[in-house]
XYZ file of N, CA, C and O in Angstrom:
824
model
N 100.983 93.681 182.059
C 100.187 94.331 181.024
C 100.894 95.534 180.452
O 101.121 95.645 179.275
N 101.291 96.459 181.296
C 101.916 97.676 180.820
C 103.311 97.839 181.397
O 103.556 97.529 182.548
N 104.218 98.385 180.594
C 105.559 98.623 181.080
C 105.603 99.891 181.919
O 106.361 99.997 182.863
N 104.767 100.855 181.566
C 104.733 102.090 182.335
C 103.326 102.645 182.302
O 102.785 102.881 181.241
N 102.743 102.855 183.457
C 101.375 103.312 183.559
C 101.343 104.425 184.594
O 101.519 104.181 185.779
N 101.177 105.669 184.142
C 101.344 106.814 185.029
C 99.994 107.376 185.434
O 99.225 107.831 184.589
N 99.632 107.341 186.733
C 98.355 107.904 187.165
C 98.431 109.407 187.347
O 99.489 109.974 187.544
N 97.270 110.066 187.287
C 97.185 111.473 187.621
C 96.091 111.663 188.653
O 95.012 111.107 188.537
N 96.327 112.486 189.681
C 95.374 112.617 190.764
C 94.851 114.040 190.952
O 93.811 114.239 191.567
N 95.575 115.045 190.468
C 95.120 116.417 190.654
C 94.129 116.762 189.553
O 94.443 117.433 188.573
N 92.914 116.306 189.704
C 91.933 116.366 188.637
C 90.658 117.052 189.097
O 90.289 116.998 190.265
N 89.960 117.701 188.161
C 88.659 118.275 188.459
C 87.624 117.169 188.512
O 87.760 116.144 187.863
N 86.530 117.336 189.270
C 85.629 116.224 189.536
C 84.605 115.902 188.464
O 84.143 114.787 188.401
N 84.210 116.847 187.615
C 83.098 116.582 186.705
C 83.438 117.047 185.300
O 84.171 118.021 185.108
N 82.861 116.372 184.302
C 83.133 116.687 182.908
C 82.896 118.140 182.557
O 83.740 118.758 181.928
N 81.764 118.757 182.916
C 81.544 120.137 182.500
C 82.624 121.103 182.967
O 82.838 122.135 182.364
N 83.361 120.774 184.038
C 84.373 121.673 184.565
C 85.693 121.577 183.830
O 86.429 122.536 183.744
N 86.003 120.360 183.283
C 87.320 120.215 182.693
C 87.324 119.777 181.238
O 88.364 119.687 180.617
N 86.149 119.537 180.671
C 86.113 119.012 179.306
C 86.776 119.958 178.317
O 87.417 119.535 177.367
N 86.603 121.267 178.523
C 87.180 122.226 177.591
C 88.627 122.570 177.947
O 89.264 123.352 177.258
N 89.160 121.993 179.027
C 90.482 122.358 179.503
C 91.529 121.278 179.263
O 92.698 121.595 179.097
N 91.144 120.036 179.288
C 92.150 118.988 179.168
C 91.610 117.797 178.381
O 90.408 117.565 178.316
N 92.540 117.072 177.789
C 92.175 115.849 177.093
C 91.945 114.756 178.125
O 92.229 114.921 179.314
N 91.440 113.621 177.668
C 91.123 112.511 178.566
C 92.376 111.719 178.942
O 92.558 111.335 180.088
N 93.241 111.456 177.949
C 94.440 110.694 178.245
C 95.296 110.459 177.021
O 94.910 110.789 175.895
N 96.472 109.896 177.250
C 97.420 109.604 176.176
C 98.013 108.226 176.403
O 98.290 107.839 177.539
N 98.225 107.494 175.301
C 98.783 106.150 175.372
C 99.826 105.959 174.278
O 99.702 106.509 173.185
N 100.843 105.160 174.579
C 101.802 104.694 173.586
C 101.757 103.169 173.651
O 101.963 102.588 174.717
N 101.465 102.532 172.523
C 101.241 101.086 172.561
C 101.598 100.431 171.238
O 101.875 101.113 170.240
N 101.580 99.117 171.231
C 101.916 98.341 170.040
C 100.739 98.313 169.077
O 99.582 98.294 169.494
N 101.038 98.290 167.786
C 99.981 98.153 166.795
C 99.665 96.687 166.527
O 98.655 96.362 165.896
N 100.494 95.785 167.018
C 100.334 94.361 166.739
C 99.524 93.620 167.795
O 99.214 92.450 167.635
N 99.189 94.293 168.894
C 98.482 93.626 169.972
C 97.653 94.634 170.752
O 98.056 95.787 170.918
N 96.499 94.198 171.223
C 95.671 95.056 172.075
C 96.026 94.858 173.543
O 95.293 95.304 174.425
N 97.140 94.186 173.809
C 97.564 93.902 175.173
C 98.863 94.602 175.559
O 99.200 94.658 176.740
N 99.601 95.115 174.575
C 100.941 95.633 174.837
C 100.941 97.150 174.938
O 100.932 97.862 173.937
N 100.946 97.627 176.162
C 100.946 99.063 176.451
C 102.321 99.462 176.963
O 102.866 98.830 177.868
N 102.905 100.519 176.391
C 104.233 100.960 176.783
C 104.204 102.142 177.748
O 105.101 102.287 178.586
N 103.192 102.973 177.624
C 103.108 104.176 178.460
C 101.675 104.691 178.413
O 101.015 104.615 177.374
N 101.194 105.205 179.528
C 99.888 105.864 179.510
C 99.799 106.880 180.632
O 100.453 106.742 181.672
N 99.007 107.900 180.387
C 98.682 108.882 181.410
C 97.251 109.340 181.162
O 96.878 109.620 180.016
N 96.446 109.371 182.214
C 95.053 109.806 182.103
C 94.824 110.983 183.044
O 95.321 111.002 184.166
N 94.045 111.950 182.561
C 93.893 113.219 183.263
C 92.537 113.363 183.966
O 92.222 114.444 184.457
N 91.743 112.315 183.991
C 90.411 112.398 184.579
C 90.214 111.319 185.636
O 90.876 110.271 185.593
N 89.304 111.525 186.563
C 89.006 110.479 187.546
C 88.551 109.184 186.894
O 89.004 108.095 187.284
N 87.673 109.278 185.894
C 87.187 108.071 185.232
C 88.337 107.305 184.582
O 88.412 106.077 184.647
N 89.252 108.018 183.948
C 90.363 107.369 183.268
C 91.265 106.589 184.182
O 92.007 105.699 183.732
N 91.224 106.899 185.471
C 92.077 106.221 186.443
C 91.307 105.309 187.389
O 91.813 104.924 188.437
N 90.075 104.946 187.011
C 89.263 104.118 187.900
C 89.602 102.631 187.748
O 90.577 102.264 187.085
N 88.795 101.775 188.350
C 89.078 100.337 188.357
C 88.939 99.682 186.982
O 89.389 98.551 186.780
N 88.314 100.372 186.038
C 88.156 99.844 184.678
C 89.275 100.298 183.738
O 89.167 100.118 182.525
N 90.311 100.869 184.290
C 91.363 101.460 183.463
C 91.971 100.456 182.482
O 92.110 100.742 181.295
N 92.346 99.288 182.963
C 92.974 98.296 182.101
C 92.027 97.857 180.980
O 92.424 97.786 179.811
N 90.779 97.579 181.321
C 89.795 97.172 180.309
C 89.578 98.282 179.296
O 89.472 98.033 178.085
N 89.529 99.508 179.771
C 89.333 100.665 178.889
C 90.501 100.812 177.922
O 90.311 101.036 176.722
N 91.714 100.674 178.428
C 92.892 100.766 177.575
C 92.897 99.672 176.512
O 93.191 99.928 175.339
N 92.568 98.455 176.912
C 92.533 97.348 175.956
C 91.470 97.568 174.894
O 91.673 97.237 173.718
N 90.335 98.124 175.286
C 89.269 98.414 174.339
C 89.725 99.426 173.297
O 89.480 99.254 172.089
N 90.404 100.468 173.737
C 90.909 101.486 172.810
C 91.949 100.879 171.876
O 91.909 101.096 170.656
N 92.877 100.101 172.428
C 93.919 99.489 171.599
C 93.329 98.519 170.587
O 93.793 98.442 169.439
N 92.302 97.781 170.991
C 91.668 96.840 170.065
C 91.009 97.582 168.905
O 91.128 97.160 167.743
N 90.320 98.673 169.186
C 89.673 99.442 168.128
C 90.692 100.015 167.148
O 90.476 100.021 165.934
N 91.810 100.492 167.682
C 92.842 101.054 166.809
C 93.498 99.953 165.973
O 93.789 100.148 164.785
N 93.731 98.791 166.576
C 94.286 97.663 165.832
C 93.377 97.299 164.664
O 93.847 97.082 163.537
N 92.072 97.251 164.902
C 91.110 96.955 163.835
C 91.186 98.004 162.736
O 91.167 97.680 161.542
N 91.278 99.266 163.130
C 91.342 100.353 162.154
C 92.635 100.304 161.346
O 92.635 100.487 160.125
N 93.731 100.044 162.029
C 95.023 99.939 161.342
C 95.002 98.808 160.316
O 95.462 98.971 159.180
N 94.474 97.660 160.711
C 94.408 96.523 159.792
C 93.508 96.836 158.609
O 93.791 96.447 157.469
N 92.407 97.549 158.856
C 91.517 97.942 157.767
C 92.269 98.801 156.751
O 92.175 98.599 155.539
N 93.031 99.778 157.259
C 93.760 100.677 156.365
C 94.836 99.952 155.575
O 94.994 100.169 154.373
N 95.590 99.091 156.253
C 96.700 98.430 155.581
C 96.231 97.392 154.572
O 97.003 96.981 153.703
N 94.973 96.966 154.657
C 94.444 95.992 153.703
C 93.451 96.620 152.739
O 92.734 95.917 152.040
N 93.427 97.956 152.695
C 92.507 98.651 151.800
C 93.296 99.461 150.785
O 94.510 99.618 150.874
N 92.563 100.032 149.852
C 93.179 100.839 148.803
C 93.357 102.274 149.240
O 93.587 102.573 150.401
N 93.206 103.204 148.279
C 93.443 104.606 148.587
C 92.254 105.203 149.334
O 91.257 104.542 149.590
N 92.347 106.492 149.668
C 91.338 107.120 150.497
C 89.976 107.146 149.805
O 88.946 106.987 150.450
N 89.961 107.310 148.504
C 88.687 107.320 147.791
C 87.996 105.961 147.901
O 86.778 105.868 148.064
N 88.782 104.909 147.831
C 88.213 103.578 147.984
C 87.650 103.391 149.382
O 86.610 102.773 149.580
N 88.345 103.970 150.365
C 87.869 103.866 151.740
C 86.536 104.568 151.905
O 85.624 104.069 152.558
N 86.403 105.742 151.308
C 85.160 106.489 151.435
C 84.018 105.749 150.750
O 82.903 105.676 151.259
N 84.288 105.145 149.589
C 83.271 104.357 148.910
C 82.899 103.133 149.728
O 81.735 102.745 149.808
N 83.920 102.518 150.356
C 83.664 101.352 151.188
C 82.762 101.711 152.355
O 81.841 100.979 152.694
N 83.015 102.860 152.955
C 82.190 103.297 154.075
C 80.751 103.510 153.618
O 79.801 103.076 154.264
N 80.590 104.188 152.467
C 79.248 104.483 151.984
C 78.475 103.212 151.652
O 77.287 103.078 151.954
N 79.178 102.244 151.053
C 78.494 101.028 150.640
C 78.227 100.070 151.793
O 77.291 99.274 151.743
N 79.055 100.165 152.843
C 78.886 99.224 153.936
C 77.872 99.683 154.968
O 77.446 98.905 155.816
N 77.522 100.972 154.925
C 76.550 101.484 155.881
C 77.092 101.577 157.287
O 76.353 101.483 158.261
N 78.412 101.768 157.434
C 78.999 101.887 158.761
C 78.406 103.072 159.496
O 78.138 104.110 158.914
N 78.209 102.911 160.789
C 77.600 103.948 161.616
C 78.625 105.016 161.960
O 79.696 104.732 162.460
N 78.286 106.291 161.672
C 79.198 107.377 161.983
C 79.468 107.501 163.470
O 80.429 108.146 163.885
N 78.623 106.910 164.309
C 78.870 106.949 165.746
C 80.153 106.206 166.096
O 80.812 106.518 167.070
N 80.504 105.200 165.283
C 81.720 104.437 165.532
C 82.823 104.752 164.528
O 83.957 104.361 164.716
N 82.482 105.444 163.455
C 83.435 105.665 162.354
C 83.382 107.146 162.007
O 82.452 107.580 161.344
N 84.326 107.921 162.498
C 84.273 109.351 162.221
C 84.876 109.644 160.860
O 84.201 110.130 159.977
N 86.149 109.388 160.703
C 86.749 109.392 159.377
C 88.098 108.717 159.446
O 88.666 108.543 160.503
N 88.599 108.304 158.288
C 89.857 107.570 158.217
C 90.843 108.335 157.346
O 90.459 108.918 156.337
N 92.102 108.327 157.751
C 93.170 108.828 156.903
C 93.801 107.621 156.233
O 94.051 106.632 156.866
N 94.113 107.751 154.956
C 94.785 106.639 154.300
C 95.883 107.164 153.391
O 96.950 107.527 153.848
N 95.619 107.223 152.063
C 96.693 107.534 151.129
C 97.254 108.934 151.333
O 98.450 109.151 151.182
N 96.417 109.923 151.658
C 96.916 111.280 151.858
C 97.915 111.327 152.992
O 98.950 111.981 152.920
N 97.616 110.618 154.089
C 98.517 110.604 155.225
C 99.795 109.854 154.892
O 100.887 110.286 155.217
N 99.639 108.714 154.238
C 100.821 107.929 153.894
C 101.704 108.692 152.908
O 102.913 108.588 152.936
N 101.057 109.475 152.040
C 101.831 110.241 151.076
C 102.673 111.308 151.717
O 103.701 111.718 151.184
N 102.255 111.791 152.894
C 103.002 112.838 153.580
C 104.094 112.268 154.476
O 104.922 113.006 154.989
N 104.099 110.972 154.695
C 105.112 110.351 155.551
C 106.406 110.176 154.778
O 106.435 110.190 153.559
N 107.508 110.010 155.491
C 108.784 109.795 154.845
C 108.799 108.439 154.166
O 108.231 107.474 154.677
N 109.456 108.354 153.002
C 109.528 107.071 152.295
C 110.133 105.993 153.173
O 111.097 106.221 153.898
N 109.560 104.800 153.112
C 110.092 103.681 153.859
C 109.572 103.550 155.270
O 109.884 102.583 155.956
N 108.789 104.538 155.736
C 108.254 104.490 157.093
C 106.852 103.892 157.070
O 106.011 104.281 156.267
N 106.626 102.943 157.951
C 105.302 102.343 158.118
C 104.449 103.340 158.890
O 104.728 103.638 160.054
N 103.382 103.855 158.247
C 102.637 104.961 158.844
C 101.148 104.833 158.540
O 100.756 104.666 157.396
N 100.340 104.891 159.583
C 98.891 104.993 159.430
C 98.384 105.939 160.511
O 99.053 106.170 161.522
N 97.202 106.491 160.317
C 96.616 107.363 161.331
C 95.113 107.405 161.156
O 94.570 106.986 160.128
N 94.433 107.905 162.153
C 92.986 107.997 162.042
C 92.364 108.652 163.258
O 93.044 108.997 164.228
N 91.067 108.818 163.190
C 90.280 109.347 164.297
C 89.040 108.472 164.453
O 88.337 108.203 163.476
N 88.800 108.028 165.659
C 87.625 107.219 165.972
C 86.751 107.965 166.964
O 87.241 108.774 167.752
N 85.473 107.677 166.945
C 84.587 108.194 167.979
C 84.017 107.016 168.761
O 83.463 106.085 168.191
N 84.195 107.060 170.068
C 83.675 106.018 170.942
C 82.400 106.513 171.610
O 82.367 107.600 172.173
N 81.379 105.689 171.551
C 80.109 106.039 172.164
C 80.182 105.923 173.687
O 81.010 105.201 174.241
N 79.312 106.636 174.364
C 79.172 106.473 175.811
C 78.820 105.019 176.110
O 78.057 104.381 175.376
N 79.388 104.480 177.189
C 79.192 103.072 177.518
C 79.533 102.874 178.990
O 79.735 103.839 179.734
N 79.637 101.621 179.384
C 80.035 101.334 180.761
C 81.473 101.768 181.031
O 81.865 101.957 182.191
N 82.256 101.928 179.955
C 83.643 102.355 180.108
C 83.809 103.867 179.997
O 84.779 104.429 180.524
N 82.885 104.522 179.298
C 82.970 105.963 179.084
C 81.618 106.603 179.379
O 80.636 106.327 178.680
N 81.590 107.457 180.376
C 80.335 108.124 180.699
C 79.883 109.034 179.564
O 78.692 109.183 179.300
N 80.862 109.641 178.882
C 80.596 110.525 177.750
C 81.334 110.007 176.522
O 82.364 109.338 176.653
N 80.855 110.320 175.308
C 81.574 109.905 174.098
C 82.994 110.463 174.091
O 83.293 111.469 174.727
N 83.857 109.800 173.333
C 85.255 110.222 173.234
C 85.702 110.240 171.775
O 85.254 109.428 170.963
N 86.609 111.166 171.462
C 87.326 111.148 170.197
C 88.695 110.546 170.450
O 89.388 110.948 171.392
N 89.082 109.590 169.621
C 90.388 108.951 169.757
C 91.205 109.282 168.507
O 90.874 108.860 167.403
N 92.245 110.060 168.692
C 93.121 110.471 167.589
C 94.409 109.675 167.719
O 95.029 109.663 168.789
N 94.813 108.998 166.652
C 95.991 108.124 166.754
C 96.860 108.198 165.514
O 96.388 108.469 164.416
N 98.138 107.965 165.721
C 99.111 107.880 164.636
C 100.017 106.688 164.919
O 100.506 106.529 166.043
N 100.247 105.880 163.902
C 101.118 104.704 164.019
C 102.347 104.928 163.163
O 102.252 105.220 161.975
N 103.523 104.800 163.779
C 104.791 104.943 163.067
C 105.677 103.762 163.424
O 106.015 103.558 164.594
N 106.024 102.973 162.423
C 106.917 101.823 162.619
C 106.475 100.924 163.769
O 107.249 100.613 164.685
N 105.186 100.549 163.745
C 104.593 99.576 164.669
C 104.330 100.116 166.072
O 103.924 99.356 166.955
N 104.561 101.391 166.288
C 104.249 102.012 167.575
C 103.111 103.006 167.371
O 103.156 103.824 166.450
N 102.087 102.912 168.225
C 100.920 103.782 168.106
C 100.942 104.825 169.215
O 101.172 104.512 170.384
N 100.693 106.060 168.813
C 100.603 107.187 169.742
C 99.147 107.644 169.713
O 98.645 108.084 168.676
N 98.468 107.540 170.844
C 97.021 107.732 170.887
C 96.658 108.824 171.880
O 97.088 108.797 173.041
N 95.861 109.782 171.420
C 95.342 110.821 172.291
C 93.832 110.641 172.392
O 93.131 110.665 171.387
N 93.350 110.405 173.603
C 91.912 110.240 173.835
C 91.364 111.591 174.267
O 91.799 112.153 175.279
N 90.419 112.105 173.494
C 89.928 113.469 173.686
C 88.461 113.487 174.081
O 87.730 112.519 173.876
N 88.033 114.617 174.603
C 86.627 114.839 174.902
C 85.890 115.217 173.619
O 86.502 115.619 172.628
N 84.559 115.102 173.610
C 83.791 115.309 172.381
C 83.996 116.669 171.716
O 83.941 116.773 170.496
N 84.244 117.711 172.491
C 84.368 119.053 171.927
C 85.809 119.468 171.670
O 86.057 120.599 171.230
N 86.766 118.585 171.923
C 88.161 118.914 171.658
C 88.397 119.051 170.160
O 87.715 118.430 169.334
N 89.369 119.858 169.801
C 89.726 120.119 168.412
C 90.564 118.949 167.878
O 91.717 118.774 168.265
N 89.984 118.166 166.990
C 90.662 116.967 166.489
C 91.912 117.312 165.686
O 92.911 116.587 165.735
N 91.879 118.406 164.937
C 93.051 118.795 164.155
C 94.180 119.259 165.065
O 95.352 118.997 164.801
N 93.821 119.943 166.141
C 94.820 120.349 167.120
C 95.421 119.118 167.794
O 96.624 119.052 168.052
N 94.581 118.127 168.076
C 95.061 116.881 168.670
C 96.012 116.153 167.720
O 97.054 115.628 168.134
N 95.673 116.130 166.446
C 96.530 115.489 165.459
C 97.866 116.215 165.342
O 98.929 115.590 165.247
N 97.820 117.540 165.384
C 99.043 118.334 165.336
C 99.916 118.048 166.558
O 101.143 117.911 166.452
N 99.292 117.937 167.723
C 100.056 117.602 168.931
C 100.780 116.271 168.768
O 101.958 116.138 169.113
N 100.072 115.254 168.250
C 100.704 113.941 168.102
C 101.893 114.004 167.152
O 102.920 113.358 167.395
N 101.770 114.771 166.079
C 102.890 114.931 165.152
C 104.106 115.512 165.871
O 105.235 115.021 165.726
N 103.884 116.564 166.663
C 104.980 117.180 167.410
C 105.541 116.226 168.460
O 106.762 116.139 168.658
N 104.655 115.525 169.132
C 105.064 114.608 170.203
C 105.936 113.493 169.645
O 106.990 113.166 170.212
N 105.520 112.897 168.541
C 106.300 111.829 167.919
C 107.671 112.352 167.492
O 108.703 111.707 167.706
N 107.676 113.542 166.897
C 108.933 114.155 166.469
C 109.876 114.365 167.658
O 111.066 114.021 167.596
N 109.350 114.933 168.748
C 110.186 115.229 169.904
C 110.684 113.959 170.592
O 111.829 113.900 171.061
N 109.841 112.936 170.669
C 110.294 111.663 171.250
C 111.440 111.079 170.446
O 112.447 110.622 171.011
N 111.303 111.084 169.140
C 112.358 110.516 168.297
C 113.637 111.334 168.375
O 114.739 110.774 168.370
N 113.512 112.657 168.449
C 114.693 113.494 168.596
C 115.369 113.263 169.945
O 116.592 113.166 170.035
N 114.561 113.190 170.986
C 115.097 113.068 172.342
C 115.787 111.720 172.564
O 116.833 111.657 173.226
N 115.214 110.652 171.993
C 115.732 109.311 172.243
C 116.539 108.752 171.081
O 116.840 107.565 171.049
N 116.916 109.591 170.131
C 117.540 109.077 168.905
C 118.893 108.408 169.142
O 119.322 107.569 168.364
N 119.583 108.768 170.235
C 120.903 108.180 170.506
C 120.810 106.930 171.377
O 121.819 106.305 171.667
N 119.598 106.582 171.795
C 119.417 105.414 172.651
C 118.985 104.197 171.861
O 119.359 104.010 170.703
N 118.159 103.363 172.493
C 117.646 102.177 171.825
C 116.414 102.523 171.012
O 116.270 103.633 170.509
N 115.507 101.565 170.898
C 114.264 101.825 170.191
C 113.375 102.735 171.024
O 113.567 102.890 172.235
N 112.386 103.354 170.376
C 111.447 104.214 171.087
C 110.765 103.446 172.214
O 110.614 103.952 173.334
N 110.343 102.222 171.941
C 109.661 101.414 172.955
C 110.565 101.189 174.162
O 110.144 101.347 175.316
N 111.822 100.833 173.923
C 112.758 100.600 175.021
C 113.004 101.865 175.834
O 113.026 101.837 177.068
N 113.171 102.975 175.139
C 113.482 104.226 175.822
C 112.277 104.759 176.602
O 112.419 105.258 177.718
N 111.089 104.667 176.019
C 109.881 105.126 176.707
C 109.650 104.312 177.975
O 109.294 104.860 179.027
N 109.865 103.004 177.884
C 109.667 102.136 179.044
C 110.700 102.399 180.133
O 110.393 102.358 181.323
N 111.931 102.678 179.727
C 113.019 102.855 180.690
C 113.084 104.265 181.262
O 113.592 104.461 182.371
N 112.545 105.251 180.524
C 112.700 106.650 180.933
C 111.367 107.403 180.880
O 111.234 108.420 180.210
N 110.361 106.914 181.607
C 109.039 107.564 181.550
C 109.042 108.998 182.071
O 108.243 109.822 181.611
N 109.935 109.312 183.013
C 109.995 110.676 183.530
C 110.373 111.674 182.436
O 109.923 112.828 182.446
N 111.186 111.224 181.490
C 111.578 112.101 180.394
C 110.426 112.287 179.413
O 110.283 113.352 178.804
N 109.601 111.259 179.269
C 108.386 111.405 178.454
C 107.457 112.424 179.098
O 106.889 113.297 178.434
N 107.311 112.346 180.407
C 106.468 113.291 181.137
C 107.001 114.712 181.014
O 106.226 115.672 180.940
N 108.324 114.859 180.990
C 108.913 116.188 180.841
C 108.570 116.780 179.474
O 108.255 117.975 179.358
N 108.613 115.948 178.433
C 108.228 116.411 177.098
C 106.754 116.802 177.083
O 106.362 117.838 176.531
N 105.930 115.979 177.717
C 104.501 116.282 177.779
C 104.224 117.572 178.544
O 103.263 118.287 178.241
N 105.048 117.888 179.533
C 104.823 119.103 180.306
C 104.954 120.350 179.447
O 104.388 121.396 179.776
N 105.684 120.252 178.325
C 105.813 121.371 177.395
C 104.740 121.319 176.306
O 104.139 122.340 175.979
N 104.529 120.133 175.754
C 103.619 120.014 174.609
C 102.157 119.860 175.014
O 101.261 120.231 174.254
N 101.911 119.282 176.197
C 100.548 119.020 176.649
C 100.455 119.327 178.154
O 100.159 118.439 178.958
N 100.701 120.549 178.565
C 100.758 120.871 179.995
C 99.417 120.640 180.694
O 98.399 121.212 180.319
N 99.443 119.784 181.708
C 98.212 119.494 182.425
C 97.136 118.871 181.564
O 95.954 118.902 181.898
N 97.531 118.286 180.419
C 96.553 117.695 179.515
C 95.891 118.699 178.587
O 94.938 118.356 177.884
N 96.391 119.920 178.526
C 95.775 120.957 177.701
C 96.408 121.018 176.314
O 97.631 121.119 176.191
N 95.578 120.986 175.290
C 96.051 121.123 173.921
C 96.450 122.557 173.658
O 95.727 123.501 174.020
N 97.604 122.745 173.010
C 98.117 124.087 172.710
C 98.216 124.276 171.205
O 98.412 123.330 170.453
N 98.111 125.540 170.772
C 98.420 125.892 169.395
C 99.935 126.050 169.304
O 100.509 126.979 169.867
N 100.598 125.116 168.632
C 102.058 125.147 168.577
C 102.514 124.402 167.342
O 101.775 123.623 166.738
N 103.754 124.663 166.960
C 104.388 123.864 165.907
C 105.818 123.591 166.330
O 106.301 124.086 167.345
N 106.520 122.803 165.537
C 107.840 122.330 165.948
C 108.827 123.483 166.091
O 109.789 123.406 166.856
N 108.596 124.612 165.398
C 109.510 125.756 165.482
C 109.282 126.559 166.751
O 110.154 127.292 167.193
N 108.077 126.412 167.356
C 107.770 127.136 168.575
C 108.232 126.383 169.808
O 108.399 126.965 170.880
N 108.416 125.081 169.671
C 108.744 124.251 170.834
C 110.194 124.408 171.227
O 111.062 124.401 170.384
């Protein structure tokens, strides 16, 4: 199922104690399949329980659906009209990035991003915010707690993607390097997301 799946055990026991301190988890996976996971780390007891694989597949499937929606839709205004006319529930649809995000990406790069909200369920005791960015068929996903700062999470993913590409630029593809050198991914995370904590930072501060 996964090429690299990193558990975390030094965790606080209950949501009220750590919700404001750390994100739920991070995943790197394929945009073409809800089965292909390249790397993951979860910072909570629930994230590392017996439902971990099912939970990961559920998140990847939702992002795949969102990515396909964006790539087969028009500009952001059309997306907003589509949402209004379709009556989509905000519990499952927080907001979508489309043309504005693509306009900020480098020319020639396949790029989509978005934020989803997952309701509490058998897989999640509490609702979750899922912030994701897809670059050239690889998705970088940060699963956050309900009160986490979504813009800060999005900023982290931008920095993380940049640093991964810089660090592995002399090697093979990002997927190959992440799978072969997970310890180096963890080292990058120790600076950008120490202990799962979101930081106020930019690429010049790192």
